[in-house]
Tab-separated table of N, CA and C in Angstrom:
chain	number	residue	atom	x	y	z
V	463	MET	N	40.505	-176.769	-94.630
V	463	MET	CA	41.706	-175.549	-94.088
V	463	MET	C	40.293	-174.934	-93.021
V	464	ILE	N	39.169	-173.881	-93.812
V	464	ILE	CA	38.628	-173.310	-93.133
V	464	ILE	C	37.410	-173.823	-91.760
V	465	ALA	N	37.596	-175.430	-91.755
V	465	ALA	CA	36.917	-175.240	-90.573
V	465	ALA	C	37.830	-175.490	-89.205
V	466	GLU	N	39.243	-175.957	-89.174
V	466	GLU	CA	39.726	-175.082	-88.403
V	466	GLU	C	40.159	-174.563	-87.774
V	467	LEU	N	39.860	-172.802	-88.724
V	467	LEU	CA	40.000	-171.900	-88.334
V	467	LEU	C	38.479	-171.277	-87.817
V	468	MET	N	37.274	-172.050	-87.835
V	468	MET	CA	36.282	-171.639	-87.450
V	468	MET	C	35.356	-172.942	-86.103
V	469	LYS	N	36.401	-172.383	-85.367
V	469	LYS	CA	36.779	-173.738	-84.545
V	469	LYS	C	35.675	-173.389	-82.956
V	470	ASN	N	34.935	-173.631	-82.867
V	470	ASN	CA	34.135	-173.684	-81.660
V	470	ASN	C	33.570	-175.067	-80.007
V	471	TYR	N	33.072	-174.008	-79.123
V	471	TYR	CA	33.240	-175.394	-78.470
V	471	TYR	C	32.315	-174.860	-77.654
V	472	ARG	N	31.089	-175.727	-76.621
V	472	ARG	CA	30.200	-175.174	-76.029
V	472	ARG	C	30.156	-175.416	-74.110
V	473	GLY	N	30.018	-174.628	-73.599
V	473	GLY	CA	30.646	-174.449	-72.352
V	473	GLY	C	29.448	-173.479	-71.859
V	474	VAL	N	29.533	-173.128	-70.647
V	474	VAL	CA	29.436	-171.627	-69.489
V	474	VAL	C	29.619	-170.646	-68.760
V	475	PRO	N	29.245	-169.837	-68.798
V	475	PRO	CA	30.212	-168.905	-68.006
V	475	PRO	C	30.852	-168.791	-66.686
V	476	CYS	N	32.066	-169.070	-66.277
V	476	CYS	CA	32.216	-169.711	-64.684
V	476	CYS	C	31.484	-168.379	-64.023
V	477	ILE	N	30.587	-168.611	-62.767
V	477	ILE	CA	29.983	-167.436	-62.164
V	477	ILE	C	30.821	-166.463	-61.303
V	478	TRP	N	32.398	-167.158	-61.106
V	478	TRP	CA	33.316	-167.108	-59.934
V	478	TRP	C	34.436	-165.542	-60.881
V	479	CYS	N	34.847	-166.353	-62.202
V	479	CYS	CA	36.218	-164.960	-62.636
V	479	CYS	C	35.353	-164.979	-64.284
V	480	SER	N	33.914	-165.532	-64.748
V	480	SER	CA	33.521	-164.905	-66.095
V	480	SER	C	34.636	-165.869	-67.196
V	481	GLU	N	35.728	-166.346	-66.717
V	481	GLU	CA	35.837	-167.859	-67.529
V	481	GLU	C	35.089	-168.802	-68.741
V	482	PRO	N	35.333	-169.120	-69.725
V	482	PRO	CA	34.320	-169.586	-70.464
V	482	PRO	C	34.418	-171.793	-69.979
V	483	ILE	N	33.486	-172.363	-69.492
V	483	ILE	CA	33.859	-173.500	-68.891
V	483	ILE	C	33.606	-174.805	-69.825
V	484	ALA	N	34.390	-175.423	-70.711
V	484	ALA	CA	33.635	-176.331	-72.101
V	484	ALA	C	32.928	-177.615	-70.948
V	485	VAL	N	32.237	-177.381	-71.415
V	485	VAL	CA	30.927	-178.953	-71.177
V	485	VAL	C	31.968	-179.680	-71.866
V	486	SER	N	30.709	-181.156	-71.771
V	486	SER	CA	31.227	-182.358	-72.003
V	486	SER	C	30.037	-182.296	-73.556
V	487	PRO	N	30.734	-183.635	-74.505
V	487	PRO	CA	29.964	-183.657	-75.354
V	487	PRO	C	28.693	-184.414	-75.012
V	488	ARG	N	28.606	-184.438	-74.056
V	488	ARG	CA	27.501	-185.405	-73.666
V	488	ARG	C	26.260	-184.709	-72.641
V	489	VAL	N	26.989	-183.611	-72.225
V	489	VAL	CA	26.453	-182.198	-71.678
V	489	VAL	C	25.060	-181.473	-72.437
V	490	ALA	N	25.837	-181.230	-73.183
V	490	ALA	CA	25.668	-180.414	-74.466
V	490	ALA	C	24.231	-180.640	-75.820
V	491	SER	N	24.555	-182.088	-75.593
V	491	SER	CA	23.423	-183.324	-76.161
V	491	SER	C	22.266	-182.677	-75.464
V	492	PHE	N	22.884	-182.477	-74.047
V	492	PHE	CA	20.976	-182.796	-73.182
V	492	PHE	C	20.628	-181.511	-73.448
V	493	GLN	N	21.375	-180.392	-73.576
V	493	GLN	CA	20.822	-179.105	-74.173
V	493	GLN	C	20.080	-178.765	-75.552
V	494	ASP	N	20.314	-179.821	-76.387
V	494	ASP	CA	19.399	-180.013	-77.351
V	494	ASP	C	18.317	-180.569	-77.149
V	495	GLU	N	18.680	-181.693	-77.241
V	495	GLU	CA	17.417	-182.688	-76.326
V	495	GLU	C	16.163	-181.683	-75.760
V	496	LEU	N	15.908	-181.176	-74.980
V	496	LEU	CA	15.683	-180.724	-73.943
V	496	LEU	C	14.765	-179.561	-74.734
V	497	GLU	N	15.343	-178.623	-75.372
V	497	GLU	CA	15.536	-177.189	-75.620
V	497	GLU	C	13.767	-177.590	-76.946
V	498	SER	N	13.333	-179.148	-77.575
V	498	SER	CA	12.929	-179.481	-78.282
V	498	SER	C	11.665	-179.827	-77.310
V	499	GLU	N	11.703	-180.061	-75.525
V	499	GLU	CA	10.813	-180.849	-75.312
V	499	GLU	C	10.374	-179.500	-74.382
V	500	GLN	N	10.827	-178.771	-73.901
V	500	GLN	CA	10.443	-177.821	-72.342
V	500	GLN	C	10.346	-176.073	-73.518
V	501	ALA	N	10.416	-175.683	-72.641
V	501	ALA	CA	10.552	-173.838	-72.470
V	501	ALA	C	11.506	-173.893	-71.716
V	502	ASN	N	11.679	-173.993	-70.490
V	502	ASN	CA	13.185	-174.327	-69.053
V	502	ASN	C	13.203	-175.459	-68.189
V	503	PRO	N	13.820	-176.449	-69.104
V	503	PRO	CA	14.142	-177.273	-68.095
V	503	PRO	C	14.615	-177.157	-67.801
V	504	PRO	N	14.399	-178.588	-65.631
V	504	PRO	CA	15.308	-177.783	-64.583
V	504	PRO	C	16.038	-178.248	-64.453
V	505	TYR	N	17.192	-179.046	-65.940
V	505	TYR	CA	18.226	-179.824	-65.607
V	505	TYR	C	19.027	-178.950	-65.618
V	506	LYS	N	20.173	-180.051	-64.024
V	506	LYS	CA	21.445	-178.976	-63.344
V	506	LYS	C	23.163	-179.963	-64.194
V	507	PHE	N	23.808	-179.326	-63.775
V	507	PHE	CA	25.192	-180.338	-63.721
V	507	PHE	C	26.142	-179.409	-62.786
V	508	VAL	N	26.784	-180.257	-62.681
V	508	VAL	CA	28.561	-179.166	-61.282
V	508	VAL	C	29.856	-179.666	-62.838
V	509	ALA	N	30.145	-177.893	-62.976
V	509	ALA	CA	31.486	-177.749	-63.477
V	509	ALA	C	32.876	-176.744	-62.732
V	510	ARG	N	33.401	-177.320	-63.011
V	510	ARG	CA	34.580	-176.910	-62.794
V	510	ARG	C	35.804	-175.930	-63.310
V	511	CYS	N	35.733	-175.053	-62.846
V	511	CYS	CA	36.608	-173.748	-63.578
V	511	CYS	C	37.898	-174.041	-64.275
V	512	LYS	N	38.176	-173.932	-65.340
V	512	LYS	CA	40.080	-174.459	-65.447
V	512	LYS	C	41.234	-172.978	-64.620
V	513	LEU	N	40.735	-171.686	-64.979
V	513	LEU	CA	41.120	-170.741	-64.458
V	513	LEU	C	41.664	-170.744	-62.789
V	514	CYS	N	40.091	-170.091	-62.642
V	514	CYS	CA	40.091	-170.283	-60.464
V	514	CYS	C	39.884	-171.548	-59.979
V	515	GLU	N	39.956	-172.842	-60.916
V	515	GLU	CA	39.204	-173.797	-60.096
V	515	GLU	C	38.766	-174.407	-59.262
V	516	ARG	N	36.684	-173.018	-59.340
V	516	ARG	CA	35.973	-173.127	-58.491
V	516	ARG	C	35.063	-173.911	-59.059
V	517	GLU	N	33.677	-174.501	-58.611
V	517	GLU	CA	33.012	-175.017	-58.820
V	517	GLU	C	31.819	-174.254	-58.597
V	518	ASN	N	30.737	-174.804	-59.618
V	518	ASN	CA	29.031	-174.388	-59.573
V	518	ASN	C	27.908	-175.600	-59.919
V	519	ILE	N	26.791	-174.827	-59.892
V	519	ILE	CA	25.781	-175.604	-60.548
V	519	ILE	C	25.575	-174.790	-61.002
V	520	TYR	N	25.165	-175.009	-62.387
V	520	TYR	CA	24.835	-174.614	-63.388
V	520	TYR	C	23.370	-175.691	-64.210
V	521	SER	N	22.639	-174.883	-65.341
V	521	SER	CA	21.845	-175.009	-65.939
V	521	SER	C	21.838	-175.353	-67.555
V	522	ILE	N	21.633	-176.333	-67.493
V	522	ILE	CA	21.739	-177.177	-68.677
V	522	ILE	C	20.963	-175.248	-70.405
V	523	MET	N	20.261	-174.498	-69.727
V	523	MET	CA	19.699	-173.436	-70.339
V	523	MET	C	20.778	-172.871	-69.917
V	524	ASP	N	22.305	-172.555	-69.118
V	524	ASP	CA	23.732	-171.823	-69.475
V	524	ASP	C	24.899	-171.949	-70.641
V	525	ILE	N	23.981	-172.458	-70.986
V	525	ILE	CA	25.050	-172.993	-72.131
V	525	ILE	C	24.977	-172.496	-73.594
V	526	GLN	N	26.566	-171.736	-73.612
V	526	GLN	CA	26.700	-171.056	-74.687
V	526	GLN	C	28.021	-171.996	-76.152
V	527	THR	N	27.590	-170.885	-76.427
V	527	THR	CA	29.056	-171.647	-78.378
V	527	THR	C	29.756	-170.302	-77.320
V	528	TYR	N	30.912	-171.072	-77.656
V	528	TYR	CA	31.949	-169.770	-77.730
V	528	TYR	C	32.879	-169.860	-78.694
V	529	ASP	N	33.723	-169.115	-79.972
V	529	ASP	CA	34.821	-169.372	-80.596
V	529	ASP	C	36.354	-169.765	-79.751
V	530	GLY	N	36.515	-169.755	-80.196
V	530	GLY	CA	38.320	-170.575	-80.509
V	530	GLY	C	37.780	-172.227	-79.391
V	531	GLU	N	39.575	-172.456	-78.778
V	531	GLU	CA	38.863	-173.991	-78.218
V	531	GLU	C	39.425	-173.161	-76.729
V	532	PRO	N	38.989	-174.519	-76.475
V	532	PRO	CA	38.263	-174.186	-74.594
V	532	PRO	C	39.908	-174.305	-74.090
V	533	ARG	N	39.694	-173.957	-72.902
V	533	ARG	CA	40.968	-173.677	-72.132
V	533	ARG	C	41.649	-175.045	-71.236
V	534	ARG	N	42.592	-175.096	-71.167
V	534	ARG	CA	42.835	-176.299	-71.117
V	534	ARG	C	43.932	-176.477	-69.357
V	535	ARG	N	44.080	-176.755	-68.424
V	535	ARG	CA	43.730	-177.034	-67.333
V	535	ARG	C	45.863	-176.927	-67.106
V	536	ILE	N	46.057	-176.060	-66.397
V	536	ILE	CA	47.129	-176.035	-65.891
V	536	ILE	C	47.992	-177.287	-64.744
V	537	ALA	N	48.674	-178.018	-65.279
V	537	ALA	CA	48.692	-179.451	-64.672
V	537	ALA	C	49.444	-179.536	-63.566
V	538	ASN	N	50.151	-178.321	-63.746
V	538	ASN	CA	51.070	-178.034	-61.847
V	538	ASN	C	50.299	-177.312	-61.081
V	539	ALA	N	49.584	-176.549	-61.596
V	539	ALA	CA	48.356	-175.242	-60.956
V	539	ALA	C	48.060	-175.455	-59.844
V	540	ARG	N	47.743	-176.877	-59.194
V	540	ARG	CA	46.812	-177.742	-58.777
V	540	ARG	C	47.727	-178.163	-57.834
V	541	ALA	N	48.749	-178.879	-57.969
V	541	ALA	CA	49.793	-180.190	-57.340
V	541	ALA	C	51.006	-178.655	-56.572
V	542	ALA	N	51.138	-177.307	-56.860
V	542	ALA	CA	52.067	-176.361	-56.152
V	542	ALA	C	50.991	-175.652	-55.080
V	543	GLY	N	49.125	-175.880	-55.745
V	543	GLY	CA	48.493	-175.062	-54.580
V	543	GLY	C	47.920	-176.414	-52.768
V	544	SER	N	48.661	-177.641	-53.261
V	544	SER	CA	48.195	-178.323	-52.302
V	544	SER	C	49.192	-178.800	-51.593
V	545	ALA	N	50.710	-178.226	-52.323
V	545	ALA	CA	51.957	-178.412	-51.563
V	545	ALA	C	52.438	-177.904	-50.749
V	546	ALA	N	51.647	-177.191	-50.368
V	546	ALA	CA	51.927	-176.482	-48.868
V	546	ALA	C	51.849	-176.657	-47.653
């Protein structure tokens, strides 16, 4: 029960709207591996914000831990925007 109350996830802040973007467990595991190897690893990845739907390139070192659950994409938002 306590574990359910203390949910968190890893992500990066969107540079456009500042909303946290959840990263996959695979990307998060790269951060753990690279922190032990180098001070500033040059590894990058692309992430798309589920709120503003913009993409950007983020560094592995930009990953932070956020409380709660990640935002879910609204399925109709994208379809409605492309219908016009």
